[in-house]
GROMACS .gro file of C-alpha atoms in nm:
model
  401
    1UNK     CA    1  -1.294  -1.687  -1.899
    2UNK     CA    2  -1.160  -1.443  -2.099
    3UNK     CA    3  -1.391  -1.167  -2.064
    4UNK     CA    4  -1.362  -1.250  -1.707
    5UNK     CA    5  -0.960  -1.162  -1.718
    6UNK     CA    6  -1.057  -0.853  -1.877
    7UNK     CA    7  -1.293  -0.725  -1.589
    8UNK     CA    8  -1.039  -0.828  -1.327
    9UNK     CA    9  -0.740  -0.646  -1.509
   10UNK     CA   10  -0.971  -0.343  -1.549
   11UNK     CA   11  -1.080  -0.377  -1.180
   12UNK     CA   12  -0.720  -0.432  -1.073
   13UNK     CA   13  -0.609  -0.056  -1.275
   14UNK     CA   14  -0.825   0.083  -1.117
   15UNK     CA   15  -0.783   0.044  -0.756
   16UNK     CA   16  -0.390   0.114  -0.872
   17UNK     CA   17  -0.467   0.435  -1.009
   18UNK     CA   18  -0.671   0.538  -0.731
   19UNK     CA   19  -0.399   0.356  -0.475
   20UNK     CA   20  -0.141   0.642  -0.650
   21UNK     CA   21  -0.351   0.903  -0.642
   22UNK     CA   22  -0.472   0.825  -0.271
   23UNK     CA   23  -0.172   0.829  -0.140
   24UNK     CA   24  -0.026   1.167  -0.351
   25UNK     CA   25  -0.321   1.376  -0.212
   26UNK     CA   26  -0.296   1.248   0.156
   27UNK     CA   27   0.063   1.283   0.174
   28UNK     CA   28  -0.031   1.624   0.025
   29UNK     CA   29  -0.287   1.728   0.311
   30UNK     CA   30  -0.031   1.571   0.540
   31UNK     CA   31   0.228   1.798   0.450
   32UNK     CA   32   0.024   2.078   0.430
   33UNK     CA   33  -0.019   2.091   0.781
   34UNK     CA   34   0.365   1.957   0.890
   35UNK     CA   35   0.538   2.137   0.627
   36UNK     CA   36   0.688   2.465   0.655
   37UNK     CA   37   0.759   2.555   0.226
   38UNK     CA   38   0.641   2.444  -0.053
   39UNK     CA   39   0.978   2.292  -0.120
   40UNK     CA   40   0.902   2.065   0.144
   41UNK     CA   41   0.544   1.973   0.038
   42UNK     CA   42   0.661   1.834  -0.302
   43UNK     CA   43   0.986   1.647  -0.182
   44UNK     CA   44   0.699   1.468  -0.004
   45UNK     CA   45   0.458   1.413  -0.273
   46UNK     CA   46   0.712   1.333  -0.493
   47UNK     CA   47   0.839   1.049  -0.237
   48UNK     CA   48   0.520   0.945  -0.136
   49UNK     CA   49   0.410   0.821  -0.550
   50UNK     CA   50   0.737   0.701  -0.613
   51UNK     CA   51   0.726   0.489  -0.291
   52UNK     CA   52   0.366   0.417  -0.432
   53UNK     CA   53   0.462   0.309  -0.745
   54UNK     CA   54   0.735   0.071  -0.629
   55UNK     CA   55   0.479  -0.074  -0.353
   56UNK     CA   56   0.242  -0.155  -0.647
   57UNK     CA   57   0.509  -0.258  -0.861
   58UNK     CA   58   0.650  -0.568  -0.572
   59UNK     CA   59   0.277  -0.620  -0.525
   60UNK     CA   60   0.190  -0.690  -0.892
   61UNK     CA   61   0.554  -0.877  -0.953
   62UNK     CA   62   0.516  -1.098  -0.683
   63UNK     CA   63   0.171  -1.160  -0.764
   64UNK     CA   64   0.228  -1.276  -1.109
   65UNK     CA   65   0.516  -1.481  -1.025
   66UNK     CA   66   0.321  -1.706  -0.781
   67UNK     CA   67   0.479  -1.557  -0.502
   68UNK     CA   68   0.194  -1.420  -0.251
   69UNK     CA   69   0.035  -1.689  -0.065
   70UNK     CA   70  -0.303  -1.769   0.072
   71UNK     CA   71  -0.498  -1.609  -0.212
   72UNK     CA   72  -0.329  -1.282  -0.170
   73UNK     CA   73  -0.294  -1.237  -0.563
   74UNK     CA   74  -0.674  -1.207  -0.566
   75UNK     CA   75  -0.699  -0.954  -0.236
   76UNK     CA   76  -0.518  -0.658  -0.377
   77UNK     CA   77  -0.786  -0.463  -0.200
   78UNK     CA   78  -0.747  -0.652   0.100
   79UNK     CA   79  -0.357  -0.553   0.098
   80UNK     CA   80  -0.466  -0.187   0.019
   81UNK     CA   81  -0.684  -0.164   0.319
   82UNK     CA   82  -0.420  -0.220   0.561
   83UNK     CA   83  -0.194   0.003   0.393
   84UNK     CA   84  -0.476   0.272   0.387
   85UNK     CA   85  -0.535   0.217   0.789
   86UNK     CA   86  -0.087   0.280   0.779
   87UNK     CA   87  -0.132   0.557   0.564
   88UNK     CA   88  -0.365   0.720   0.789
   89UNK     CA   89  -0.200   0.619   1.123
   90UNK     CA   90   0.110   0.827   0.909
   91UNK     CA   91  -0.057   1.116   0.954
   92UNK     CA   92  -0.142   1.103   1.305
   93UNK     CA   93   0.228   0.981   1.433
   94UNK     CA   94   0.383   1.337   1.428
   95UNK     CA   95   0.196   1.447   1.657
   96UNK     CA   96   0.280   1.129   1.924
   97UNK     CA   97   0.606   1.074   2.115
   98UNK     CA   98   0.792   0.896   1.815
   99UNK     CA   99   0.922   0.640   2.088
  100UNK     CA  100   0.560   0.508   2.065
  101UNK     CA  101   0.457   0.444   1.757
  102UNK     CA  102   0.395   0.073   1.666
  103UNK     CA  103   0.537   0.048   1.329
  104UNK     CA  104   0.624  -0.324   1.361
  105UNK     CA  105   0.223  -0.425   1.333
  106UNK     CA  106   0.208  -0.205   1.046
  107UNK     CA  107   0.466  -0.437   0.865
  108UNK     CA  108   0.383  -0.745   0.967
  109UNK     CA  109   0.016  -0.669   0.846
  110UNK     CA  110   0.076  -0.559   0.508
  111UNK     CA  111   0.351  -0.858   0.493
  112UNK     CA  112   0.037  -1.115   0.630
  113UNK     CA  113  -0.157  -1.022   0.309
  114UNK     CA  114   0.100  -0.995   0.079
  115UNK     CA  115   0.456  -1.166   0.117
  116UNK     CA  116   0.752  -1.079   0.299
  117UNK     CA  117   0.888  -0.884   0.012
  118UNK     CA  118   0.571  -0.628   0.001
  119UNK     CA  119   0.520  -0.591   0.398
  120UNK     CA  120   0.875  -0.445   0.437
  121UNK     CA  121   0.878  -0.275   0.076
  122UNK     CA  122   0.541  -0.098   0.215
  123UNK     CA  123   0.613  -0.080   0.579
  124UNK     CA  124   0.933   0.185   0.493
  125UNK     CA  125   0.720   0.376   0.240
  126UNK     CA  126   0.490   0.455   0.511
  127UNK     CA  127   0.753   0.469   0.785
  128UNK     CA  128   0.956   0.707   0.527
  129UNK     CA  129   0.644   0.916   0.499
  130UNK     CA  130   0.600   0.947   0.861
  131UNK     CA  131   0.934   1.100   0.951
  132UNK     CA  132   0.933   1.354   0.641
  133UNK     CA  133   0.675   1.494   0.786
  134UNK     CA  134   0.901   1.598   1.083
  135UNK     CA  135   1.177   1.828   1.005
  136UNK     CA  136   1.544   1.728   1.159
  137UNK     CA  137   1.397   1.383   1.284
  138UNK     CA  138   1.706   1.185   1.273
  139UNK     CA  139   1.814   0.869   1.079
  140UNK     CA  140   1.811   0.640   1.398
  141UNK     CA  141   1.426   0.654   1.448
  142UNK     CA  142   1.374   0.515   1.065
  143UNK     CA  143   1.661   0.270   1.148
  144UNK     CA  144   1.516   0.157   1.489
  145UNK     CA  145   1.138   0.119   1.302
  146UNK     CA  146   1.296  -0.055   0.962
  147UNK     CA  147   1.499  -0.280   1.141
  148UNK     CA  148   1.193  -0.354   1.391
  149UNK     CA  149   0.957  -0.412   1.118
  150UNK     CA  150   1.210  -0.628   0.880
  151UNK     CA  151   1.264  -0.846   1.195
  152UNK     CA  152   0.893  -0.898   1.288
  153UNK     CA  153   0.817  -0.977   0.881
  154UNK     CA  154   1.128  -1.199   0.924
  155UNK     CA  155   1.018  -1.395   1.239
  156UNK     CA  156   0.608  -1.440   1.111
  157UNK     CA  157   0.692  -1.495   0.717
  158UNK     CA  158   0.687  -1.941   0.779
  159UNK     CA  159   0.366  -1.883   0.965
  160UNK     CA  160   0.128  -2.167   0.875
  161UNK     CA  161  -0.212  -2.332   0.971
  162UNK     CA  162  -0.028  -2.466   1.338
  163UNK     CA  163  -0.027  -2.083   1.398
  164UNK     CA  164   0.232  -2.086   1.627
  165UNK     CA  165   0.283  -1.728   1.765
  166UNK     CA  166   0.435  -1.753   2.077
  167UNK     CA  167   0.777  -1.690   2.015
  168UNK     CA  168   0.768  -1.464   1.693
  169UNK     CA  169   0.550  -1.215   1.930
  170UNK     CA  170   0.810  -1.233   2.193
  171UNK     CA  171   1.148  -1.173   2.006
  172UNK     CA  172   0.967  -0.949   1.766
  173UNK     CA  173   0.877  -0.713   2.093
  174UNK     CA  174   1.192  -0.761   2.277
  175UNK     CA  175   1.381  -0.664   1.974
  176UNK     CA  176   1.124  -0.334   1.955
  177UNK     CA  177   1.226  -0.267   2.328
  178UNK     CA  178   1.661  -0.323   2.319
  179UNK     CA  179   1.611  -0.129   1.982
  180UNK     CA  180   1.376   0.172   2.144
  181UNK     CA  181   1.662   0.156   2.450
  182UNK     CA  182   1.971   0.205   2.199
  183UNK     CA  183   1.806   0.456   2.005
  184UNK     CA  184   1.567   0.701   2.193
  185UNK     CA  185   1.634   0.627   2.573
  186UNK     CA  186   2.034   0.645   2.642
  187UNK     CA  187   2.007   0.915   2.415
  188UNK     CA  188   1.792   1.148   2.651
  189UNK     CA  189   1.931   1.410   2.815
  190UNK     CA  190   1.818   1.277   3.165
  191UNK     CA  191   1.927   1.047   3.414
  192UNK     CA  192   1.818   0.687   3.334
  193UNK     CA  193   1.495   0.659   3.526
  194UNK     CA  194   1.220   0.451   3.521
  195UNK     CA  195   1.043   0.739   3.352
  196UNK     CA  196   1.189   0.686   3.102
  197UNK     CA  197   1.071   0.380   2.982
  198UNK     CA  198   0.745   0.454   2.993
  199UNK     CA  199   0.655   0.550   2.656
  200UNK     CA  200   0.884   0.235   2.493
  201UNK     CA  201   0.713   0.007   2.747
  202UNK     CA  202   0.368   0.159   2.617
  203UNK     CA  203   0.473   0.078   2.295
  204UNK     CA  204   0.573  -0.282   2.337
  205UNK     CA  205   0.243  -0.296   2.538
  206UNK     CA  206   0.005  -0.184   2.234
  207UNK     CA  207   0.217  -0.324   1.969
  208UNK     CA  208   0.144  -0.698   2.134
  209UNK     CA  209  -0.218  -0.612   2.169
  210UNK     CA  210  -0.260  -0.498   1.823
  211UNK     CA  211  -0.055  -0.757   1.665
  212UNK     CA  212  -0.249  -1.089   1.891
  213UNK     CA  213  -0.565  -0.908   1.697
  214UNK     CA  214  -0.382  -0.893   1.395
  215UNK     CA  215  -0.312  -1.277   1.386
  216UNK     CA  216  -0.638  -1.344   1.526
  217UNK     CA  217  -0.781  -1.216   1.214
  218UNK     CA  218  -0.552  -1.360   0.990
  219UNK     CA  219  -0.559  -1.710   1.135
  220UNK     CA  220  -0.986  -1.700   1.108
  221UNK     CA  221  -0.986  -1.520   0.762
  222UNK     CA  222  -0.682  -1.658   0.560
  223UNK     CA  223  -0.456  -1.896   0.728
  224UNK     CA  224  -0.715  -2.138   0.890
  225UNK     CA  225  -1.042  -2.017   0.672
  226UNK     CA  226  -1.066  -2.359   0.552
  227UNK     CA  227  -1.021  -2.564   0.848
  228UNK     CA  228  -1.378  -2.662   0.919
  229UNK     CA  229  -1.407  -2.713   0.494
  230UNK     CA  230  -1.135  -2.982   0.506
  231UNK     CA  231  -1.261  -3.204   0.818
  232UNK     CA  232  -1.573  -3.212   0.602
  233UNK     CA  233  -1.374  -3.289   0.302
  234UNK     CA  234  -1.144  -3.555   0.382
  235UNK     CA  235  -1.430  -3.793   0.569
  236UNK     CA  236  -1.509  -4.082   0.386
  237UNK     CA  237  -1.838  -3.992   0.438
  238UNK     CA  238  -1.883  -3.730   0.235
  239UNK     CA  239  -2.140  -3.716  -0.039
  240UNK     CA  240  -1.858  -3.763  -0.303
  241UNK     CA  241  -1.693  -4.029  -0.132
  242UNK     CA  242  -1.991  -4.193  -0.116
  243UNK     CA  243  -2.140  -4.181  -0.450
  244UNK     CA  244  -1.786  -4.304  -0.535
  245UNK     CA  245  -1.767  -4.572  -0.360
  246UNK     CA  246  -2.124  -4.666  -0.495
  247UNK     CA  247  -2.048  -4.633  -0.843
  248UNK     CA  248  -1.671  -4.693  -0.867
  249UNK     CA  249  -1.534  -4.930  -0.592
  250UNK     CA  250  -1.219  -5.053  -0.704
  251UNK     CA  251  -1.126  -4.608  -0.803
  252UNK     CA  252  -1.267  -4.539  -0.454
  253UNK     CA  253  -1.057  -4.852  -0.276
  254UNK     CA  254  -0.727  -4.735  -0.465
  255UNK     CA  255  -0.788  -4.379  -0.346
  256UNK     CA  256  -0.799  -4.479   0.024
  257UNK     CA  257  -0.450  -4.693   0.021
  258UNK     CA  258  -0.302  -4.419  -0.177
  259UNK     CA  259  -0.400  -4.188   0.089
  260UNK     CA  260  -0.277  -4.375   0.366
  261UNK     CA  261   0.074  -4.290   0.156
  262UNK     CA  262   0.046  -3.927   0.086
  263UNK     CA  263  -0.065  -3.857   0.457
  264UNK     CA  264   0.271  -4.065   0.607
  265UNK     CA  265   0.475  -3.849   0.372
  266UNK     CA  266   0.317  -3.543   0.417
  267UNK     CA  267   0.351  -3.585   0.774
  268UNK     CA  268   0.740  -3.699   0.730
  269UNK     CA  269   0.810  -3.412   0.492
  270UNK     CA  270   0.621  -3.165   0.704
  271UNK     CA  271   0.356  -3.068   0.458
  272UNK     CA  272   0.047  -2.987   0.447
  273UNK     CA  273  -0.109  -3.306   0.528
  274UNK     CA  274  -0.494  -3.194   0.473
  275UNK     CA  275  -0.423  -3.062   0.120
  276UNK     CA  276  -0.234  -3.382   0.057
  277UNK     CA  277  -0.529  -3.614   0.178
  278UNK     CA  278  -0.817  -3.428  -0.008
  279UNK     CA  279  -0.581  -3.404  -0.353
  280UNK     CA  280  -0.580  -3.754  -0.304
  281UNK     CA  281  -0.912  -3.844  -0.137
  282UNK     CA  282  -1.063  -3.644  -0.504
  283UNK     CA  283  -0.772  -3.709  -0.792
  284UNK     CA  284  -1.053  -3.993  -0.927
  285UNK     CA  285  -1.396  -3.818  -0.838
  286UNK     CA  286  -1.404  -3.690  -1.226
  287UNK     CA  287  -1.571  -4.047  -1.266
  288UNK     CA  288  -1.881  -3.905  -1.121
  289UNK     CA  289  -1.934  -3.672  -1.460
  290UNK     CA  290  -1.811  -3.996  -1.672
  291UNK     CA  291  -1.465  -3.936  -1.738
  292UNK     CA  292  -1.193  -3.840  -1.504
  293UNK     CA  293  -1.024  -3.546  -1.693
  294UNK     CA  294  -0.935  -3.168  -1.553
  295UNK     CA  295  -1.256  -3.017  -1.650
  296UNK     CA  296  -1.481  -3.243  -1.456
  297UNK     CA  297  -1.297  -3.258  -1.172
  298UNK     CA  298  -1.250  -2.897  -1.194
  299UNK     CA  299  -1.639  -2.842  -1.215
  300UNK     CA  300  -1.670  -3.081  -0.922
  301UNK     CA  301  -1.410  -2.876  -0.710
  302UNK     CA  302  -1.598  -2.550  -0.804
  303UNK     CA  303  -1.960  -2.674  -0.693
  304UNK     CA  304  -1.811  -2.781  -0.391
  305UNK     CA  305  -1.655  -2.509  -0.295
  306UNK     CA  306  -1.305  -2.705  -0.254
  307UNK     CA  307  -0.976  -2.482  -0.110
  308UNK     CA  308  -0.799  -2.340  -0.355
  309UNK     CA  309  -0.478  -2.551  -0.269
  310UNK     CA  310  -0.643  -2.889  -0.335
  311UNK     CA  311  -0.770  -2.762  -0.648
  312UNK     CA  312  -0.441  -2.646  -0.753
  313UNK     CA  313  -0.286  -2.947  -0.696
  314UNK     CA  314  -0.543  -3.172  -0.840
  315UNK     CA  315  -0.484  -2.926  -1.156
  316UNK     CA  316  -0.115  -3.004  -1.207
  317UNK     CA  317  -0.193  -3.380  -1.131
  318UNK     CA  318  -0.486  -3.375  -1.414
  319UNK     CA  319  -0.421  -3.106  -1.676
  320UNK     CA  320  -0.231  -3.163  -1.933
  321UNK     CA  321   0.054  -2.909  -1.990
  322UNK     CA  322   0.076  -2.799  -1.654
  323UNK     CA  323   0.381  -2.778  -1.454
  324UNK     CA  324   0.382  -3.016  -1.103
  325UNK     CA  325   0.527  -2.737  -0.874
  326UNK     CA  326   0.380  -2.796  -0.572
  327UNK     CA  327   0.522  -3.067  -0.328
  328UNK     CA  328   0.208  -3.213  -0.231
  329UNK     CA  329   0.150  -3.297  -0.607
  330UNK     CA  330   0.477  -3.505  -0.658
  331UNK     CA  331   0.366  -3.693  -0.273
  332UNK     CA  332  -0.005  -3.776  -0.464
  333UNK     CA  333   0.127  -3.883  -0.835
  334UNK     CA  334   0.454  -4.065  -0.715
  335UNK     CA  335   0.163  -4.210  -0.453
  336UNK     CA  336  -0.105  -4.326  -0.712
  337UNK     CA  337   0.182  -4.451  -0.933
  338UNK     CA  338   0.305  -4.711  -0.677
  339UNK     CA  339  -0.049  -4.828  -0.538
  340UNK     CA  340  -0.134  -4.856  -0.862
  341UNK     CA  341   0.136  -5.087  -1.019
  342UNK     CA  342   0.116  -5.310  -0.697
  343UNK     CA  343  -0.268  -5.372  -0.778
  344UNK     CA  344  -0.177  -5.447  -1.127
  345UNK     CA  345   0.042  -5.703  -1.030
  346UNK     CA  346  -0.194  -5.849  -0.747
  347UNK     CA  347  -0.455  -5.839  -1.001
  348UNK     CA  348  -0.241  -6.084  -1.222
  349UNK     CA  349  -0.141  -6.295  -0.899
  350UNK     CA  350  -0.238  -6.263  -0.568
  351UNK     CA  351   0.022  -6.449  -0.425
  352UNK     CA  352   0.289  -6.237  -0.617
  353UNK     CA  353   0.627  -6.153  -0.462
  354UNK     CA  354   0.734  -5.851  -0.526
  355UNK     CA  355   1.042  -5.678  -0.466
  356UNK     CA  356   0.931  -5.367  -0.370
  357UNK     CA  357   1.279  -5.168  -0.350
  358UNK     CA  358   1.306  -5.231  -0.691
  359UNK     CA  359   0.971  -5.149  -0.838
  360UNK     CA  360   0.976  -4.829  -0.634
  361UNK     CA  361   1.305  -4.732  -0.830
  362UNK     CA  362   1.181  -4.835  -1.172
  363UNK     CA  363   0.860  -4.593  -1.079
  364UNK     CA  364   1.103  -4.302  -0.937
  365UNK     CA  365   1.371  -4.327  -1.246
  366UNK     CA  366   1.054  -4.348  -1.510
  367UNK     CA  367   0.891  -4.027  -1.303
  368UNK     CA  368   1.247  -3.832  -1.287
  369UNK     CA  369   1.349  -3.934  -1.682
  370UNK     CA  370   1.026  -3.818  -1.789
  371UNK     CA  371   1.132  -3.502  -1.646
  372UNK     CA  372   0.840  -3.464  -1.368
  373UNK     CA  373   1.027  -3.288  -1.118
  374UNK     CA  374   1.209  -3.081  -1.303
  375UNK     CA  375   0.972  -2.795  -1.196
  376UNK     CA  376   0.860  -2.916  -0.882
  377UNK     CA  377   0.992  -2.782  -0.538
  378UNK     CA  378   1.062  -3.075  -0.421
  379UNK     CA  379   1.408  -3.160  -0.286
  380UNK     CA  380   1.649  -3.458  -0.342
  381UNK     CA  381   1.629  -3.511   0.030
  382UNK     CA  382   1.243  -3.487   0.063
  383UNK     CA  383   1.279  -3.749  -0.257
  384UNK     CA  384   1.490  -4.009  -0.055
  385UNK     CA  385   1.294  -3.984   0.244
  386UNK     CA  386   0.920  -4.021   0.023
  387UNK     CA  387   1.105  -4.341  -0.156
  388UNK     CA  388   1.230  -4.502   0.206
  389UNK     CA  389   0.854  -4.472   0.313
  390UNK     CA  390   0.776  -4.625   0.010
  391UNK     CA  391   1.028  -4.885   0.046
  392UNK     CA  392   0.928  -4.980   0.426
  393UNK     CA  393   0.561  -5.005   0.381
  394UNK     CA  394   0.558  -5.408   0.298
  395UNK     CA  395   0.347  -5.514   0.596
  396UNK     CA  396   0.028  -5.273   0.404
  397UNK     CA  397   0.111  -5.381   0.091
  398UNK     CA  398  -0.066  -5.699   0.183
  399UNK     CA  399  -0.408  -5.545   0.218
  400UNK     CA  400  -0.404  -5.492  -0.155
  401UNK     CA  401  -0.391  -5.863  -0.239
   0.00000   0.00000   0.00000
C-alpha cells in the first residue's frame, strides 16, 4: 500500500509540473503572436503560472480534504484534459467575435470533474488568459463571462444520479443571453437590430449543444457509471446474497429487514437510496471469508468490483478508527442497531411487547453519547425524521417474531 502511495504521489508531481510548464509555454506561443512587446509577453506568462499554481493548489486542497466528488481526487488527469481542451480554445478566442465565445461550458466542465470551487477558480484563469491576449478589451467582457460561468457552476454543482438538466441548462443560457445584451449589444454603436443578436444568439445556440454533450458524458462516465453495477448488486440474487443466505441465514434474514429500513429513510432523507441498500444488503458478507471484519469485506468489495461509495461506507461502518461521515452510514448502523435489538428480544420471547418509542431512544442516546455522530453530516432534523420512521414501523416489526 505504501509503495503504492509513493507511485501515485510521484505520478501526481508529475503531471503538476508538466500542468505548470504546459500552460507557461502555451500562454507563451499565445502571446507571441497577440502581443505587441515583450513587456506584454511576460505580464502574461507571469499570470498564466501564477493562475496555474493556484488552479493546482484548489485542486490538490480540495482533493485532500474530501471535497471533490465522484472519484475526482483520483482523475487529476481527467480534470487536466478539460482544462487543456480550455487552454487551447484560449488561444483561438481572439481571433472570434468575443460576443461568441462559450465560456460557460468551459466552467461547468472543469467544475463537473472537480468541485465547484476548482471549475470557477480555473474557468477565470483561462477566461483571464483569453482577454490578455487582447489589448484594451474591457473589464465588462471578463465580468459578463465570470459571472456567466459562476452562475452555470452554481446552478449544476447539486447535480446527482436523477440528472436533472432541464432547468440548470435553461437559466444558465438565459442568463448568458440578458448578460451578452447588457454588455456587448446596447453597447454597439448601431441601431438595435436583429443583426445584432446574431452572434449572442449563436452563442447561446452552441453553448447548449456543447454543454447537453458535456452532461451526456458526465452522466455515462461519472455520475451514473455505476447504475447497471448496482441493479446487479442490490438483487437478492446475486452470487453473494446467495451463498449468504446458504451459509448464514439468520445474518442474511437480518440484512433484508434492515434494508427495508435504510431504503424508507434514504428515500425520506433524500439520499442515495442504492448506496444505502447495497451498504446494507453487504455490511455481513465478511462471513463468507469466516469473520466479518474490514479486511474481508474489503477484499470482497474489491473482487467484486463494488462502487466506491458502498465501499466507503461499509468502511466507516466496519473499521475500527474510522470516522462515520457519510449520511448513509449513520441510516445503516442506527438501522442494524434497532433490527438487531428487536430480534434479541424476540429471540428471548416471541410474544414480547415492546415499546418501541422507547427502545429506539435508548439506541439513539447510547449511539449519540458514544459520540457517533459527532463527525457525521448528518443533521438534527434528518435525526428526528430517521427516529419517527423508526418509531412508526410497528406493523413490520411483527415479521421478526
Amino acid at each position: 500500500m505504501e509503495e503504492e502511495n509513493k507511485k501515485k504521489w510521484l505520478a501526481d508531481t508529475v503531471q503538476s509540473v508538466f500542468f505548470v510548464i504546459a500552460n507557461g509555454g502555451l500562454v507563451y506561443i499565445y502571446s507571441y503572436i497577440y502581443m505587441e512587446n515583450e513587456f506584454q509577453i511576460l505580464r502574461n506568462i507571469v499570470m498564466a503560472v501564477m493562475g496555474t499554481l493556484l488552479v493546482l493548489y484548489v485542486f490538490w486542497s480540495c482533493a485532500a480534504g474530501g471535497r471533490l466528488d465522484h472519484e475526482n481526487h483520483k482523475k487529476f488527469g481527467r480534470f487536466t484534459l478539460f482544462y487543456y481542451l480550455g487552454l487551447a480554445l484560449a488561444g483561438v478566442f481572439p481571433v472570434l467575435p468575443y460576443s461568441g465565445w462559450p465560456f460557460i461550458v468551459i466552467f461547468t466542465a472543469l467544475a463537473l470533474f472537480g468541485n465547484m470551487v476548482c471549475g470557477i477558480t480555473a474557468g477565470s484563469v483561462l477566461l483571464m488568459i483569453t482577454v490578455l491576449m487582447i489589448p484594451g478589451m474591457g473589464t465588462e467582457v471578463f465580468i459578463l463571462y465570470f459571472m456567466s460561468g459562476v452562475v452555470a457552476v452554481a446552478l449544476f454543482q447539486d447535480l446527482d444520479e436523477s440528472f436533472k438538466v432541464g432547468i440548470p441548462i435553461f437559466l444558465s443560457l438565459l442568463f448568458l443571453l440578458v448578460s451578452e445584451t447588457a454588455n456587448i449589444v446596447l453597447f454597439v454603436n448601431e441601431r438595435l437590430n436583429f443583426e445584432l443578436f446574431v452572434i449572442p444568439v449563436t452563442n447561446v445556440i452552441i453553448s447548449a449543444i456543447l454543454l447537453f454533450v458535456l452532461l451526456k458524458v458526465y452522466n455515462y462516465y461519472v455520475a451514473n457509471r455505476y447504475l447497471d453495477k448496482y441493479q446487479i448488486i442490490n438483487d437478492q440474487a446475486y452470487p453473494l446474497m446467495v451463498e449468504l443466505k446458504e451459509k448464514y441465514k439468520p445474518e442474511y434474514y437480518k440484512t433484508i429487514h434492515t434494508a427495508y429500513l435504510t431504503s424508507r429513510i434514504a428515500k425520506k432523507l433524500n439520499l442515495n437510496e442504492e448506496v444505502t441498500k447495497a451498504a446494507t444488503y453487504y455490511l455481513k458478507i465478511g462471513n463468507l471469508k469466516g469473520e466479518n471484519n474490514w479486511e474481508n469485506v474489503k477484499a470482497i468489495c474489491s473482487s467484486n468490483r463494488f462502487p466506491a461509495e458502498v465501499v466507503k461506507v461499509l468502511k466507516e461502518c466496519l473499521d475500527p478508527g474510522t470516522k462515520y461521515i457519510e449520511k448513509e452510514t449513520a441510516v445503516v448502523m442506527f438501522s442494524d442497531a434497532v433490527i438487531t435489538a428487536i430480534q434479541d428480544i424476540f429471540e428471548k420471547d416471541k410474544d414480547a411487547a415492546i415499546d418501541y418509542t422507547k427502545l429506539t431512544d435508548e439506541i439513539f442516546q447510547k449511539k449519540i453519547a458514544g459520540g457517533f455522530l459527532t463527525d457525521n453530516l448528518l443533521t438534527y432534523s434528518e435525526l428526528q425524521n430517521m427516529r419517527k420512521i423508526f418509531v412508526e414501523e410497528k406493523l413490520y416489526y411483527d415479521f421478526l417474531r
